[in-house]
Every structure is written in structure tokens, then in C-alpha cells.
Amino acid sequence: MKNIFYKLFSISLLGVCLMGCEDETKYLPLPQAVPFTMTVNNTTFVMGEKLVVDLDINPDKDGSEVLANEDFDIYFTAKTGTEDVSGVFKDFHNIVTFPKGEKSIRVEFPLKETGLEGSKNFNFVAFSRGYEIGNPSFPMKVSDYYRVNMAIQGNADNIVTEGDKFVLVASLDKPRAIPIVVSISAKAEDESSFENLPSELTIPAGALNAKTDPISLVMDGAKTGDKELTLNFTSNSEANPMKSDKLVIMMTDLESLANPDMYDPTLVYEHPEYPFVSKGNKSKFDAWWGSDRSSSVEITGKTGAKPGTDYASLTSHPNQKLAEEGWKFWSGVEFHFIQSSFGWSMPTKPNTSFGNYRHWSFNYIPTKSIQDVFAANRDKCSNVTEDGTYQLWVQAGSTPGDGLGASRDYGSAAVYIGRGGSGASTRFIHINPGMRIEMRVRVTGGSYGYCSGH
């Protein structure tokens, strides 16, 4: 087989050759071989459609048209790895002859009209011995239908952490002339785990995909472990069914990600659901909170142990292991809504001009730099609630306290506790090396629990 193309010369040049150079032309140097190119009408098909392949000889570098100067064969294959999948076609041409004198040919490969199930991906390849083919290979997909695929955007693993958001994407391999509506629902027992889950998603006519707004996985605040959540889908188009009618999301339990000691307070306290109370305040606490809910642990009095106190007389830690190691409670700050939290008497109304309750033990910081520069205002930005919660916050449009004149866009509380002062001011201990500082926080805001999940 000859590896040759020849040019179509202009009429005037061809005439000269015919008149004076006919014998010499047979021995002129042959023109350099010019590659030809394969193009296809698409790379994604379904039953009954047709793959159309065009093979075109390219003009040479001068732009002159080039034709084949001999017949030569082109070989076609459709394979996934080494597996021959040409059986998806109704009529597959393994060998096609490119005729002498032509500059282009078209070959059609019709697909089967029935009998295909699911989809197959393969490489469609053309080869010709001795000839260079531009774009000789195309990855292709053949399916029974143009099915709708549902997926989580940018998340091939379908793993979402509790409390996080995700976006669902509906997609097609080829645009359709009508809108495709996908109905979305959660499995009955999983419905409460989703927030902002739409009931449907529409792929517009002529579009390839559509996205939902962000969907949230609701935080349950409990250590429940990872679990599977299922979303179900249906398509309104018989010609465009779902690739899969469900999507299983693995929800990673937020609490399980943390150090178990952080979310299992029973490792530290026998009764984590109850607040601690000092021995001197127990009767007042019980009257407010309920004697059936008071803690089994009483800690040292409300103002804390003073320097020189016999260490052995302090309250032992309620955790048996820590108690055996000699850990004691030296002091504690209480925010129970009882007289002892507010000084000499129980207020009958908020004891600040801002409508907040001020805890007697916490001082403000009366310096011009703190109040003017940082807009720190204890009375405006802190409060002890009636259920015994101490609140601190940042507030927009704040002014410093105590009549100092500067204004700021935002203000906050700035308080401290420390040894010293007189009357109802702070009388707390110094923080010394080797001390263990513990905080018990009621995160739900109700008076029925102090730890996550209660």
C-alpha cells in the first residue's frame, strides 16, 4: 500500500504539464503525505440513535486541496479495555475503504433500537496502516435512555457532617426539548434530619443540569453515632427515568468527631445533669430549683476559700479517680437565681439601667482605655437569667459606661474576678500553678440540663 496523497493543481498549471511535461511528471518528487482528521457527531447516545463519523483529508500547509492517490483501509474498534462492546451497534463497520481520488468520506454506525440496559462507556478508535489520523480516539457512552442522575455537588463520597450543608445536582447527558421534573423525598424516618429539602427540582428545557439551594443536616446535639440517610427520587418523564431512584448519604455524627471525654461528662461527674451548689446556699437553691434536682455534690462556700485555709478541709472532687489523686474544690462561682448571686438582697427587678441583672461577684473594669477604646460595658452586655444562666455578648451601637463619652459601633462586656476590694465586691482566690480549672455550662438554656444532649 502506498503512503501517498496528491494535490489538485490549478487549471493553468495542469494545462502546461499536459502540453509539455507529461513524461517528466511521472518522475517528479511525490508530494509530502498530509494527515487526515476524524470527527464525530456526538459522544453520548441512546438506543435508536446514530453515530456519524466524518474522515477528512486536510489541506496542505499552503492551503491546497489534497486527495488520496490510492484506496486504503481504515479499521474501527469499540472497546472497554480489551472487551469488545461493538455489539451495542445495530451495524458496526470494522473496516471501511477510503477511495482513491476522494478528500472525505462519511460512515454511519446505527445503534440497536431495543435490548440495551443501563449504560456502557468505551473508546471508539480509528486506525489506518501508514497514515496519520488526527483525533483517532473518542471516549463514548451508550445508554438505554438519557437518564437523570442525582448527586451531591463536589462530593463523590456522599459523606456529610451533621450540621453541614450540601447541594443536590440533577444532570442529563444531553439536553432535552422539555423540562424534566424530579420529585425529592426523604425516607419517612429520616425526614427530621433534613432542613430546607425541596420537594422537587426541575431541569429546564435545553439545559444539562439544575441545582437545589443548600440543604442542611439538622444537629441533634447528642452522640448518636454515624448513620445513613436516604433520599428518594422519581422523574416525570418516561423517556428520561432516574439513573438511580435513591441516594444514600452517610451523616457523620458531630459529637462522635470530638474527644469522647469532651462530650461524656460522666467521665468527670457522677450527675452531670445537676448543677453544683455551695453548702451555704443549698436551702435557697432548693427553694428555687427544686430539692429533688439539687446536686449530690456541695462545694466550698460562695466567696471561696481564703489564703491559709486548711487544704484538707476543702471539698473532694466528685470524680472518684480525681478524688483519689487528691484533687479538691477550692472555690466556685454560682449563677443561681437566688439572693446570694446578687449581694445583700434578692432584686425584685433588673438591677441595672439597661434592664439586666448584674451578678454581684463580677466587677467592671473602670479604666478610660477599656471603656472608651473597647466600649466595654458590663451592665449593658451581661445578664444573669431567671433560670440561672450567665450571659455575655457583643452588642451593636454601644456606648461606654460610667459617663465616659466615646461611642463605638460595637460594645461588649468586660468583667473580672480577683482577690481584694470590700463589701460585696469580688473576694476570689488567686490562680496558682497546678490548679485545675473546670467550667460547667448549660448549653440548652433550660433549667433541666447542663451538658450537650440534656
Short mmCIF file of N, CA and C in Angstrom, two decimals, residues 185-192 194 228-232:
data_model
loop_
_atom_site.label_atom_id
_atom_site.label_comp_id
_atom_site.label_asym_id
_atom_site.label_seq_id
_atom_site.Cartn_x
_atom_site.Cartn_y
_atom_site.Cartn_z
N SER A 185 -37.88 13.23 48.02
CA SER A 185 -38.44 12.99 49.35
C SER A 185 -37.44 12.20 50.18
N ALA A 186 -37.50 12.41 51.49
CA ALA A 186 -36.65 11.65 52.41
C ALA A 186 -37.40 10.43 52.90
N LYS A 187 -36.67 9.38 53.20
CA LYS A 187 -37.28 8.22 53.82
C LYS A 187 -37.98 8.68 55.10
N ALA A 188 -39.15 8.10 55.39
CA ALA A 188 -40.01 8.61 56.46
C ALA A 188 -39.26 8.85 57.76
N GLU A 189 -38.44 7.90 58.19
CA GLU A 189 -37.75 8.05 59.47
C GLU A 189 -36.59 9.03 59.41
N ASP A 190 -36.23 9.49 58.19
CA ASP A 190 -35.11 10.43 58.04
C ASP A 190 -35.57 11.87 57.82
N GLU A 191 -36.87 12.10 57.72
CA GLU A 191 -37.37 13.43 57.35
C GLU A 191 -36.90 14.52 58.30
N SER A 192 -36.86 14.24 59.61
CA SER A 192 -36.49 15.26 60.59
C SER A 192 -35.01 15.61 60.54
N PHE A 194 -33.40 16.52 57.82
CA PHE A 194 -33.12 17.47 56.75
C PHE A 194 -33.86 18.79 57.00
N GLU A 228 -26.96 6.34 58.21
CA GLU A 228 -27.31 6.51 56.80
C GLU A 228 -28.66 7.21 56.69
N LEU A 229 -28.71 8.19 55.78
CA LEU A 229 -29.95 8.90 55.48
C LEU A 229 -30.26 8.68 54.00
N THR A 230 -31.52 8.40 53.66
CA THR A 230 -31.88 8.06 52.29
C THR A 230 -32.82 9.10 51.69
N LEU A 231 -32.47 9.56 50.48
CA LEU A 231 -33.34 10.42 49.69
C LEU A 231 -33.86 9.62 48.50
N ASN A 232 -35.16 9.76 48.22
CA ASN A 232 -35.79 9.04 47.10
C ASN A 232 -36.14 10.01 45.97
#
